[in-house]
Amino acid sequence: MTTEVAMDQPGEGRLAHAQSDHPPIPRAKVGVVLANLGTPDNTDYWSMRRYLSEFLSDKRVVDYANWKWQPLLQLIILTKRPFSSGEAYKSIWNTEKDESPLLTITRAQTEKMTERLKALYGDDVEVDFCMRYGNPSTESVLTRMKEKGCERIVFFPLYPQYGSPTTATANDQAFRTLMKMKWQPYIRTVPAYYEHPAYTQALANSVQQAYDSLDGRPSKLVASYHGVPERYLLEGDPYHCQCQKTTRLLREKLGFSKEEVDTAFQSQFGPEKWVGPQTVNHVAELAKQGHKHIAVLSPAFSSDCVETLEEIQEEIHDSFMAAGGETFTYIPCLNDRDDHIEALTQVVNNELLGWLG
């Protein structure tokens, strides 16, 4: 660590070169922050409106000019969409903890990551999580980390594939927080990890375990990723290409043929052309082609959320069944599976080189 302190009490001390009356400061640590997309605080209209306004006002998500987009968003979209989005969240809400599944799962991931990193580094590491939209906010968590003595922070957006509306906006928010600090911590951002062998293995394990539990083998495995406008790809965003490679690496790890695994994209909105095929249409086409049993997984999501628990298991499921499908198997996200936490830990350990150990 860079700051030498003389310890007065556990967890605090004085700078080694400081005079005796210097105020106590926290012992220097390294922080690890897991960053996820976000969640509304509740499912009521105003909670949903606040969340959707923050999300849809992000230039990384919708990059139209404010004069064109904000009147449409504030006066039309946000008068109706909070109701429909609230209903979607109600259908998946964790009523026991009164929070969204994304929040529940991200907390569980953080707790398991804390156990693993504490076992390796003891009290030299501090682990927490934040959300890009909603709570706990990126600013509040990074500020708390700094107050705890984290002079160096590994900031880890939990998106296997890099995307400007996901990874980049999470990093943007972290840097905005640093812009307000008089004494900034050193920060490392974690790159995309879609081709990390441990991540691919965890994905393959989840598919194989799901298949082993079924009476019959699905004739098609669909890897469904969150979509982006085709324009993003043409402007240099690598997300689409990394999704395609994720599917290929998974297929090769499983030993499946090309005919057994497809890539599709969900959650399209707005008038412009998006990358495809659209999952909701693709599964219907599969049913019409005679695929009566398919399985769907979401390799772009580290945690199950409204896009998987509601969109895939309801809208996309219903599209497949209405077109003649018979059995629809959803394979959950990796969530807090031990092999997933192991993969994430390996990624973090690589970024901690030179800082700890």
mmCIF file of C-alpha atoms in Angstrom:
data_model
loop_
_atom_site.group_PDB
_atom_site.id
_atom_site.type_symbol
_atom_site.label_atom_id
_atom_site.label_comp_id
_atom_site.label_asym_id
_atom_site.label_seq_id
_atom_site.Cartn_x
_atom_site.Cartn_y
_atom_site.Cartn_z
ATOM 1 C CA MET A 1 0.000 0.000 0.000
ATOM 2 C CA THR A 2 1.199 3.534 -0.630
ATOM 3 C CA THR A 3 0.178 5.265 2.604
ATOM 4 C CA GLU A 4 2.160 4.313 5.712
ATOM 5 C CA VAL A 5 0.312 4.742 8.971
ATOM 6 C CA ALA A 6 1.072 4.324 12.625
ATOM 7 C CA MET A 7 -1.855 2.427 14.077
ATOM 8 C CA ASP A 8 -3.698 3.941 17.031
ATOM 9 C CA GLN A 9 -6.753 1.681 17.042
ATOM 10 C CA PRO A 10 -7.789 -1.211 14.776
ATOM 11 C CA GLY A 11 -8.756 0.210 11.398
ATOM 12 C CA GLU A 12 -7.355 3.729 11.879
ATOM 13 C CA GLY A 13 -4.045 5.489 12.437
ATOM 14 C CA ARG A 14 -1.862 8.526 11.718
ATOM 15 C CA LEU A 15 0.327 9.144 8.704
ATOM 16 C CA ALA A 16 3.761 7.816 9.595
ATOM 17 C CA HIS A 17 5.409 11.162 8.810
ATOM 18 C CA ALA A 18 2.658 13.280 10.408
ATOM 19 C CA GLN A 19 2.807 15.123 13.695
ATOM 20 C CA SER A 20 1.161 13.633 16.762
ATOM 21 C CA ASP A 21 -1.888 15.873 16.534
ATOM 22 C CA HIS A 22 -2.725 14.820 12.950
ATOM 23 C CA PRO A 23 -6.348 13.528 12.740
ATOM 24 C CA PRO A 24 -6.686 9.733 12.545
ATOM 25 C CA ILE A 25 -7.225 8.344 9.053
ATOM 26 C CA PRO A 26 -8.504 4.928 7.904
ATOM 27 C CA ARG A 27 -5.928 2.249 7.225
ATOM 28 C CA ALA A 28 -5.218 2.065 3.490
ATOM 29 C CA LYS A 29 -7.135 -0.671 1.662
ATOM 30 C CA VAL A 30 -8.058 -1.746 -1.844
ATOM 31 C CA GLY A 31 -11.724 -1.598 -2.782
ATOM 32 C CA VAL A 32 -13.610 -3.843 -5.209
ATOM 33 C CA VAL A 33 -16.938 -2.499 -6.453
ATOM 34 C CA LEU A 34 -19.341 -4.696 -8.419
ATOM 35 C CA ALA A 35 -21.521 -2.460 -10.611
ATOM 36 C CA ASN A 36 -24.845 -3.596 -12.033
ATOM 37 C CA LEU A 37 -27.499 -1.890 -14.160
ATOM 38 C CA GLY A 38 -29.979 -0.759 -11.544
ATOM 39 C CA THR A 39 -33.403 -1.198 -10.065
ATOM 40 C CA PRO A 40 -36.409 0.863 -9.054
ATOM 41 C CA ASP A 41 -36.944 1.260 -5.315
ATOM 42 C CA ASN A 42 -40.514 0.010 -5.664
ATOM 43 C CA THR A 43 -43.151 -0.833 -8.280
ATOM 44 C CA ASP A 44 -45.420 2.196 -7.782
ATOM 45 C CA TYR A 45 -45.793 4.876 -10.452
ATOM 46 C CA TRP A 46 -43.427 7.488 -8.997
ATOM 47 C CA SER A 47 -40.679 4.993 -8.133
ATOM 48 C CA MET A 48 -40.854 3.601 -11.656
ATOM 49 C CA ARG A 49 -40.948 7.078 -13.189
ATOM 50 C CA ARG A 50 -37.815 8.196 -11.298
ATOM 51 C CA TYR A 51 -35.966 5.060 -12.324
ATOM 52 C CA LEU A 52 -37.065 5.151 -15.976
ATOM 53 C CA SER A 53 -36.345 8.869 -16.257
ATOM 54 C CA GLU A 54 -32.784 8.377 -15.050
ATOM 55 C CA PHE A 55 -32.291 5.339 -17.272
ATOM 56 C CA LEU A 56 -33.821 6.747 -20.452
ATOM 57 C CA SER A 57 -32.158 10.154 -20.001
ATOM 58 C CA ASP A 58 -28.725 8.542 -20.168
ATOM 59 C CA LYS A 59 -27.070 9.547 -23.447
ATOM 60 C CA ARG A 60 -25.380 6.155 -23.583
ATOM 61 C CA VAL A 61 -28.813 4.502 -23.671
ATOM 62 C CA VAL A 62 -30.711 6.943 -25.903
ATOM 63 C CA ASP A 63 -28.399 9.319 -27.717
ATOM 64 C CA TYR A 64 -30.961 11.551 -29.430
ATOM 65 C CA ALA A 65 -30.689 15.324 -28.989
ATOM 66 C CA ASN A 66 -32.322 16.554 -25.771
ATOM 67 C CA TRP A 67 -34.576 19.030 -27.567
ATOM 68 C CA LYS A 68 -36.042 16.124 -29.516
ATOM 69 C CA TRP A 69 -35.998 13.349 -26.911
ATOM 70 C CA GLN A 70 -36.772 14.938 -23.542
ATOM 71 C CA PRO A 71 -40.220 16.349 -24.419
ATOM 72 C CA LEU A 72 -41.192 12.971 -25.852
ATOM 73 C CA LEU A 73 -39.803 11.156 -22.810
ATOM 74 C CA GLN A 74 -41.178 13.405 -20.064
ATOM 75 C CA LEU A 75 -44.572 14.264 -21.586
ATOM 76 C CA ILE A 76 -45.553 11.045 -23.339
ATOM 77 C CA ILE A 77 -43.428 7.992 -22.520
ATOM 78 C CA LEU A 78 -43.196 8.613 -18.769
ATOM 79 C CA THR A 79 -46.923 9.200 -18.428
ATOM 80 C CA LYS A 80 -47.662 5.604 -19.493
ATOM 81 C CA ARG A 81 -44.594 3.419 -19.283
ATOM 82 C CA PRO A 82 -44.214 3.508 -15.460
ATOM 83 C CA PHE A 83 -47.553 1.683 -15.221
ATOM 84 C CA SER A 84 -46.644 -1.128 -17.642
ATOM 85 C CA SER A 85 -43.087 -1.415 -16.294
ATOM 86 C CA GLY A 86 -44.436 -1.434 -12.746
ATOM 87 C CA GLU A 87 -46.704 -4.368 -13.609
ATOM 88 C CA ALA A 88 -43.745 -6.220 -15.105
ATOM 89 C CA TYR A 89 -41.716 -5.677 -11.944
ATOM 90 C CA LYS A 90 -44.639 -6.700 -9.739
ATOM 91 C CA SER A 91 -44.730 -10.084 -11.471
ATOM 92 C CA ILE A 92 -41.118 -10.816 -10.438
ATOM 93 C CA TRP A 93 -40.734 -8.722 -7.259
ATOM 94 C CA ASN A 94 -39.040 -10.308 -4.257
ATOM 95 C CA THR A 95 -41.896 -9.705 -1.842
ATOM 96 C CA GLU A 96 -40.057 -11.271 1.097
ATOM 97 C CA LYS A 97 -37.279 -8.658 0.956
ATOM 98 C CA ASP A 98 -39.396 -6.018 -0.835
ATOM 99 C CA GLU A 99 -36.851 -5.492 -3.580
ATOM 100 C CA SER A 100 -36.159 -6.495 -7.160
ATOM 101 C CA PRO A 101 -34.463 -9.839 -7.883
ATOM 102 C CA LEU A 102 -31.541 -7.969 -9.429
ATOM 103 C CA LEU A 103 -30.820 -6.294 -6.104
ATOM 104 C CA THR A 104 -31.182 -9.568 -4.192
ATOM 105 C CA ILE A 105 -28.856 -11.428 -6.539
ATOM 106 C CA THR A 106 -26.220 -8.688 -6.799
ATOM 107 C CA ARG A 107 -26.055 -8.543 -3.005
ATOM 108 C CA ALA A 108 -25.611 -12.329 -2.852
ATOM 109 C CA GLN A 109 -22.834 -12.149 -5.453
ATOM 110 C CA THR A 110 -21.118 -9.450 -3.427
ATOM 111 C CA GLU A 111 -21.331 -11.466 -0.216
ATOM 112 C CA LYS A 112 -19.758 -14.511 -1.876
ATOM 113 C CA MET A 113 -17.091 -12.388 -3.526
ATOM 114 C CA THR A 114 -16.325 -10.825 -0.142
ATOM 115 C CA GLU A 115 -15.800 -14.270 1.396
ATOM 116 C CA ARG A 116 -13.394 -15.317 -1.337
ATOM 117 C CA LEU A 117 -11.359 -12.113 -1.374
ATOM 118 C CA LYS A 118 -11.203 -11.899 2.432
ATOM 119 C CA ALA A 119 -9.851 -15.453 2.467
ATOM 120 C CA LEU A 120 -7.115 -14.380 0.055
ATOM 121 C CA TYR A 121 -6.287 -10.881 1.300
ATOM 122 C CA GLY A 122 -7.803 -10.480 4.753
ATOM 123 C CA ASP A 123 -8.724 -6.952 5.801
ATOM 124 C CA ASP A 124 -6.687 -5.364 2.993
ATOM 125 C CA VAL A 125 -9.699 -5.547 0.687
ATOM 126 C CA GLU A 126 -13.151 -3.992 0.934
ATOM 127 C CA VAL A 127 -15.972 -5.280 -1.338
ATOM 128 C CA ASP A 128 -19.271 -3.567 -2.130
ATOM 129 C CA PHE A 129 -21.755 -3.140 -4.987
ATOM 130 C CA CYS A 130 -23.516 -0.259 -6.678
ATOM 131 C CA MET A 131 -26.114 0.415 -9.349
ATOM 132 C CA ARG A 132 -25.821 2.684 -12.370
ATOM 133 C CA TYR A 133 -29.463 3.719 -11.956
ATOM 134 C CA GLY A 134 -31.299 3.752 -8.648
ATOM 135 C CA ASN A 135 -29.845 2.624 -5.326
ATOM 136 C CA PRO A 136 -27.270 2.045 -3.985
ATOM 137 C CA SER A 137 -25.897 4.717 -6.279
ATOM 138 C CA THR A 138 -22.409 4.654 -7.731
ATOM 139 C CA GLU A 139 -21.553 7.951 -6.048
ATOM 140 C CA SER A 140 -22.660 6.830 -2.588
ATOM 141 C CA VAL A 141 -20.695 3.577 -2.742
ATOM 142 C CA LEU A 142 -17.465 5.035 -4.123
ATOM 143 C CA THR A 143 -17.637 7.840 -1.566
ATOM 144 C CA ARG A 144 -18.134 5.313 1.234
ATOM 145 C CA MET A 145 -15.210 3.257 -0.079
ATOM 146 C CA LYS A 146 -12.954 6.290 -0.015
ATOM 147 C CA GLU A 147 -14.048 7.127 3.534
ATOM 148 C CA LYS A 148 -13.136 3.575 4.584
ATOM 149 C CA GLY A 149 -9.577 4.091 3.375
ATOM 150 C CA CYS A 150 -9.756 2.571 -0.117
ATOM 151 C CA GLU A 151 -6.967 4.421 -1.881
ATOM 152 C CA ARG A 152 -7.205 2.054 -4.861
ATOM 153 C CA ILE A 153 -10.455 0.736 -6.313
ATOM 154 C CA VAL A 154 -11.201 -1.977 -8.868
ATOM 155 C CA PHE A 155 -14.477 -0.973 -10.516
ATOM 156 C CA PHE A 156 -16.172 -4.010 -12.065
ATOM 157 C CA PRO A 157 -19.183 -3.526 -14.389
ATOM 158 C CA LEU A 158 -20.943 -6.907 -14.332
ATOM 159 C CA TYR A 159 -21.356 -7.166 -18.105
ATOM 160 C CA PRO A 160 -19.445 -10.005 -19.798
ATOM 161 C CA GLN A 161 -19.568 -8.232 -23.177
ATOM 162 C CA TYR A 162 -18.556 -4.580 -23.512
ATOM 163 C CA GLY A 163 -21.353 -2.283 -24.605
ATOM 164 C CA SER A 164 -21.505 1.510 -24.574
ATOM 165 C CA PRO A 165 -25.028 1.475 -23.006
ATOM 166 C CA THR A 166 -23.829 -0.869 -20.233
ATOM 167 C CA THR A 167 -20.097 -1.029 -19.468
ATOM 168 C CA ALA A 168 -19.297 2.468 -20.699
ATOM 169 C CA THR A 169 -22.087 4.244 -18.844
ATOM 170 C CA ALA A 170 -21.171 2.419 -15.613
ATOM 171 C CA ASN A 171 -17.591 3.634 -15.983
ATOM 172 C CA ASP A 172 -18.790 7.132 -16.892
ATOM 173 C CA GLN A 173 -20.704 7.329 -13.616
ATOM 174 C CA ALA A 174 -17.668 6.199 -11.632
ATOM 175 C CA PHE A 175 -15.525 8.887 -13.237
ATOM 176 C CA ARG A 176 -18.192 11.535 -12.608
ATOM 177 C CA THR A 177 -17.951 10.680 -8.927
ATOM 178 C CA LEU A 178 -14.161 11.013 -8.982
ATOM 179 C CA MET A 179 -14.542 14.462 -10.571
ATOM 180 C CA LYS A 180 -16.154 15.677 -7.341
ATOM 181 C CA MET A 181 -13.433 14.378 -5.016
ATOM 182 C CA LYS A 182 -10.589 16.485 -3.685
ATOM 183 C CA TRP A 183 -8.474 13.373 -3.167
ATOM 184 C CA GLN A 184 -9.324 10.752 -5.743
ATOM 185 C CA PRO A 185 -8.582 7.081 -5.246
ATOM 186 C CA TYR A 186 -6.670 5.333 -8.005
ATOM 187 C CA ILE A 187 -9.132 3.335 -10.064
ATOM 188 C CA ARG A 188 -8.989 0.396 -12.460
ATOM 189 C CA THR A 189 -11.962 -0.554 -14.593
ATOM 190 C CA VAL A 190 -12.438 -4.220 -15.449
ATOM 191 C CA PRO A 191 -12.555 -5.051 -19.170
ATOM 192 C CA ALA A 192 -15.063 -7.361 -20.845
ATOM 193 C CA TYR A 193 -14.635 -10.962 -19.724
ATOM 194 C CA TYR A 194 -16.835 -12.787 -22.254
ATOM 195 C CA GLU A 195 -13.948 -14.971 -23.438
ATOM 196 C CA HIS A 196 -12.505 -15.768 -20.011
ATOM 197 C CA PRO A 197 -12.273 -19.586 -19.817
ATOM 198 C CA ALA A 198 -13.824 -19.750 -16.334
ATOM 199 C CA TYR A 199 -16.831 -17.703 -17.487
ATOM 200 C CA THR A 200 -17.332 -19.909 -20.551
ATOM 201 C CA GLN A 201 -17.057 -22.987 -18.352
ATOM 202 C CA ALA A 202 -19.648 -21.653 -15.913
ATOM 203 C CA LEU A 203 -22.054 -20.973 -18.795
ATOM 204 C CA ALA A 204 -21.497 -24.467 -20.168
ATOM 205 C CA ASN A 205 -22.027 -25.980 -16.717
ATOM 206 C CA SER A 206 -25.357 -24.198 -16.375
ATOM 207 C CA VAL A 207 -26.550 -25.463 -19.758
ATOM 208 C CA GLN A 208 -25.395 -29.025 -19.154
ATOM 209 C CA GLN A 209 -27.013 -29.163 -15.720
ATOM 210 C CA ALA A 210 -30.273 -27.850 -17.147
ATOM 211 C CA TYR A 211 -30.204 -30.401 -19.968
ATOM 212 C CA ASP A 212 -29.419 -33.220 -17.547
ATOM 213 C CA SER A 213 -32.555 -32.355 -15.554
ATOM 214 C CA LEU A 214 -34.887 -32.539 -18.565
ATOM 215 C CA ASP A 215 -36.816 -35.561 -19.797
ATOM 216 C CA GLY A 216 -36.068 -34.743 -23.425
ATOM 217 C CA ARG A 217 -33.246 -32.825 -25.086
ATOM 218 C CA PRO A 218 -34.161 -29.443 -26.640
ATOM 219 C CA SER A 219 -33.617 -29.355 -30.385
ATOM 220 C CA LYS A 220 -32.359 -25.777 -30.214
ATOM 221 C CA LEU A 221 -30.465 -23.666 -27.673
ATOM 222 C CA VAL A 222 -31.061 -19.932 -28.116
ATOM 223 C CA ALA A 223 -28.572 -17.491 -26.601
ATOM 224 C CA SER A 224 -30.624 -14.313 -26.178
ATOM 225 C CA TYR A 225 -28.725 -11.062 -25.636
ATOM 226 C CA HIS A 226 -30.040 -7.585 -24.942
ATOM 227 C CA GLY A 227 -30.287 -5.794 -28.263
ATOM 228 C CA VAL A 228 -28.746 -2.534 -29.457
ATOM 229 C CA PRO A 229 -29.467 -0.366 -32.512
ATOM 230 C CA GLU A 230 -27.562 -1.555 -35.569
ATOM 231 C CA ARG A 231 -26.117 1.945 -35.778
ATOM 232 C CA TYR A 232 -24.071 1.275 -32.620
ATOM 233 C CA LEU A 233 -22.338 -1.632 -34.336
ATOM 234 C CA LEU A 234 -21.581 0.477 -37.404
ATOM 235 C CA GLU A 235 -20.196 3.246 -35.172
ATOM 236 C CA GLY A 236 -17.686 0.892 -33.563
ATOM 237 C CA ASP A 237 -19.381 -0.599 -30.501
ATOM 238 C CA PRO A 238 -17.973 -4.178 -30.201
ATOM 239 C CA TYR A 239 -20.983 -5.559 -28.301
ATOM 240 C CA HIS A 240 -22.619 -7.426 -31.187
ATOM 241 C CA CYS A 241 -19.354 -9.108 -32.204
ATOM 242 C CA GLN A 242 -18.564 -10.110 -28.615
ATOM 243 C CA CYS A 243 -22.035 -11.629 -28.240
ATOM 244 C CA GLN A 244 -21.494 -13.718 -31.356
ATOM 245 C CA LYS A 245 -18.147 -14.924 -30.034
ATOM 246 C CA THR A 246 -19.683 -15.730 -26.638
ATOM 247 C CA THR A 247 -22.163 -18.048 -28.336
ATOM 248 C CA ARG A 248 -19.427 -19.706 -30.383
ATOM 249 C CA LEU A 249 -17.188 -20.301 -27.360
ATOM 250 C CA LEU A 250 -20.136 -21.719 -25.415
ATOM 251 C CA ARG A 251 -21.120 -24.000 -28.285
ATOM 252 C CA GLU A 252 -17.559 -25.268 -28.652
ATOM 253 C CA LYS A 253 -17.246 -25.875 -24.900
ATOM 254 C CA LEU A 254 -20.499 -27.870 -24.930
ATOM 255 C CA GLY A 255 -19.509 -29.777 -28.065
ATOM 256 C CA PHE A 256 -22.780 -28.799 -29.779
ATOM 257 C CA SER A 257 -23.111 -28.445 -33.546
ATOM 258 C CA LYS A 258 -23.723 -25.090 -35.223
ATOM 259 C CA GLU A 259 -27.273 -26.214 -35.999
ATOM 260 C CA GLU A 260 -28.048 -26.687 -32.299
ATOM 261 C CA VAL A 261 -27.254 -23.150 -31.101
ATOM 262 C CA ASP A 262 -28.603 -19.768 -32.271
ATOM 263 C CA THR A 263 -27.914 -16.165 -31.287
ATOM 264 C CA ALA A 264 -30.776 -13.671 -30.980
ATOM 265 C CA PHE A 265 -31.415 -10.253 -29.439
ATOM 266 C CA GLN A 266 -34.265 -9.030 -27.250
ATOM 267 C CA SER A 267 -35.687 -5.812 -25.744
ATOM 268 C CA GLN A 268 -35.945 -3.757 -28.907
ATOM 269 C CA PHE A 269 -37.749 -0.425 -28.730
ATOM 270 C CA GLY A 270 -38.004 2.662 -30.918
ATOM 271 C CA PRO A 271 -38.263 3.042 -34.692
ATOM 272 C CA GLU A 272 -34.677 2.508 -35.889
ATOM 273 C CA LYS A 273 -33.215 -0.819 -37.019
ATOM 274 C CA TRP A 274 -31.715 -3.014 -34.302
ATOM 275 C CA VAL A 275 -29.344 -5.959 -34.520
ATOM 276 C CA GLY A 276 -31.192 -9.208 -34.980
ATOM 277 C CA PRO A 277 -32.821 -11.571 -35.192
ATOM 278 C CA GLN A 278 -35.300 -10.492 -32.527
ATOM 279 C CA THR A 279 -35.685 -13.246 -29.954
ATOM 280 C CA VAL A 280 -39.465 -12.886 -29.692
ATOM 281 C CA ASN A 281 -39.843 -13.428 -33.447
ATOM 282 C CA HIS A 282 -37.039 -15.965 -33.753
ATOM 283 C CA VAL A 283 -38.521 -18.420 -31.261
ATOM 284 C CA ALA A 284 -41.870 -18.253 -33.054
ATOM 285 C CA GLU A 285 -40.126 -19.050 -36.321
ATOM 286 C CA LEU A 286 -38.359 -21.987 -34.681
ATOM 287 C CA ALA A 287 -41.715 -23.375 -33.553
ATOM 288 C CA LYS A 288 -43.080 -23.062 -37.091
ATOM 289 C CA GLN A 289 -40.031 -24.932 -38.377
ATOM 290 C CA GLY A 290 -40.890 -27.864 -36.127
ATOM 291 C CA HIS A 291 -38.742 -27.205 -33.071
ATOM 292 C CA LYS A 292 -41.155 -28.239 -30.331
ATOM 293 C CA HIS A 293 -38.693 -28.012 -27.432
ATOM 294 C CA ILE A 294 -36.183 -25.177 -27.150
ATOM 295 C CA ALA A 295 -33.998 -23.833 -24.356
ATOM 296 C CA VAL A 296 -33.117 -20.153 -23.879
ATOM 297 C CA LEU A 297 -30.334 -18.593 -21.816
ATOM 298 C CA SER A 298 -29.087 -15.012 -21.414
ATOM 299 C CA PRO A 299 -25.269 -14.819 -21.487
ATOM 300 C CA ALA A 300 -25.207 -11.005 -21.428
ATOM 301 C CA PHE A 301 -26.822 -10.788 -17.996
ATOM 302 C CA SER A 302 -24.825 -11.629 -14.868
ATOM 303 C CA SER A 303 -28.049 -11.643 -12.821
ATOM 304 C CA ASP A 304 -31.641 -12.507 -13.547
ATOM 305 C CA CYS A 305 -33.732 -9.369 -13.902
ATOM 306 C CA VAL A 306 -36.912 -8.076 -15.518
ATOM 307 C CA GLU A 307 -35.524 -8.792 -19.006
ATOM 308 C CA THR A 308 -35.085 -12.470 -18.178
ATOM 309 C CA LEU A 309 -37.680 -13.243 -15.521
ATOM 310 C CA GLU A 310 -40.498 -11.314 -17.199
ATOM 311 C CA GLU A 311 -39.588 -10.736 -20.843
ATOM 312 C CA ILE A 312 -38.120 -14.162 -21.625
ATOM 313 C CA GLN A 313 -40.263 -16.305 -19.341
ATOM 314 C CA GLU A 314 -43.485 -14.540 -20.291
ATOM 315 C CA GLU A 315 -43.424 -12.610 -23.587
ATOM 316 C CA ILE A 316 -40.861 -14.738 -25.433
ATOM 317 C CA HIS A 317 -42.214 -17.955 -23.929
ATOM 318 C CA ASP A 318 -45.744 -17.032 -25.027
ATOM 319 C CA SER A 319 -44.555 -16.215 -28.550
ATOM 320 C CA PHE A 320 -43.009 -19.676 -28.884
ATOM 321 C CA MET A 321 -46.028 -21.492 -27.509
ATOM 322 C CA ALA A 322 -48.507 -19.520 -29.635
ATOM 323 C CA ALA A 323 -46.588 -20.499 -32.770
ATOM 324 C CA GLY A 324 -46.867 -24.223 -32.000
ATOM 325 C CA GLY A 325 -44.071 -24.867 -29.560
ATOM 326 C CA GLU A 326 -44.625 -27.377 -26.782
ATOM 327 C CA THR A 327 -41.791 -27.156 -24.246
ATOM 328 C CA PHE A 328 -39.895 -23.971 -23.389
ATOM 329 C CA THR A 329 -36.951 -24.243 -20.991
ATOM 330 C CA TYR A 330 -35.390 -21.131 -19.522
ATOM 331 C CA ILE A 331 -31.858 -21.592 -18.184
ATOM 332 C CA PRO A 332 -31.277 -19.049 -15.380
ATOM 333 C CA CYS A 333 -28.462 -16.532 -15.443
ATOM 334 C CA LEU A 334 -25.303 -17.500 -13.602
ATOM 335 C CA ASN A 335 -26.355 -15.356 -10.621
ATOM 336 C CA ASP A 336 -24.488 -16.452 -7.467
ATOM 337 C CA ARG A 337 -23.541 -19.936 -8.650
ATOM 338 C CA ASP A 338 -20.206 -20.937 -7.154
ATOM 339 C CA ASP A 339 -18.578 -21.439 -10.564
ATOM 340 C CA HIS A 340 -19.729 -17.966 -11.594
ATOM 341 C CA ILE A 341 -18.298 -16.391 -8.443
ATOM 342 C CA GLU A 342 -15.072 -18.282 -9.095
ATOM 343 C CA ALA A 343 -14.927 -16.835 -12.609
ATOM 344 C CA LEU A 344 -15.577 -13.309 -11.337
ATOM 345 C CA THR A 345 -12.938 -13.767 -8.637
ATOM 346 C CA GLN A 346 -10.368 -14.807 -11.229
ATOM 347 C CA VAL A 347 -11.164 -11.695 -13.255
ATOM 348 C CA VAL A 348 -10.817 -9.472 -10.177
ATOM 349 C CA ASN A 349 -7.572 -11.119 -9.080
ATOM 350 C CA ASN A 350 -6.034 -10.278 -12.433
ATOM 351 C CA GLU A 351 -6.897 -6.595 -11.900
ATOM 352 C CA LEU A 352 -5.479 -6.672 -8.359
ATOM 353 C CA LEU A 353 -2.003 -7.614 -9.588
ATOM 354 C CA GLY A 354 0.532 -5.181 -8.183
ATOM 355 C CA TRP A 355 -1.938 -3.844 -5.645
ATOM 356 C CA LEU A 356 -2.395 -6.859 -3.374
ATOM 357 C CA GLY A 357 -0.523 -10.095 -2.866
#
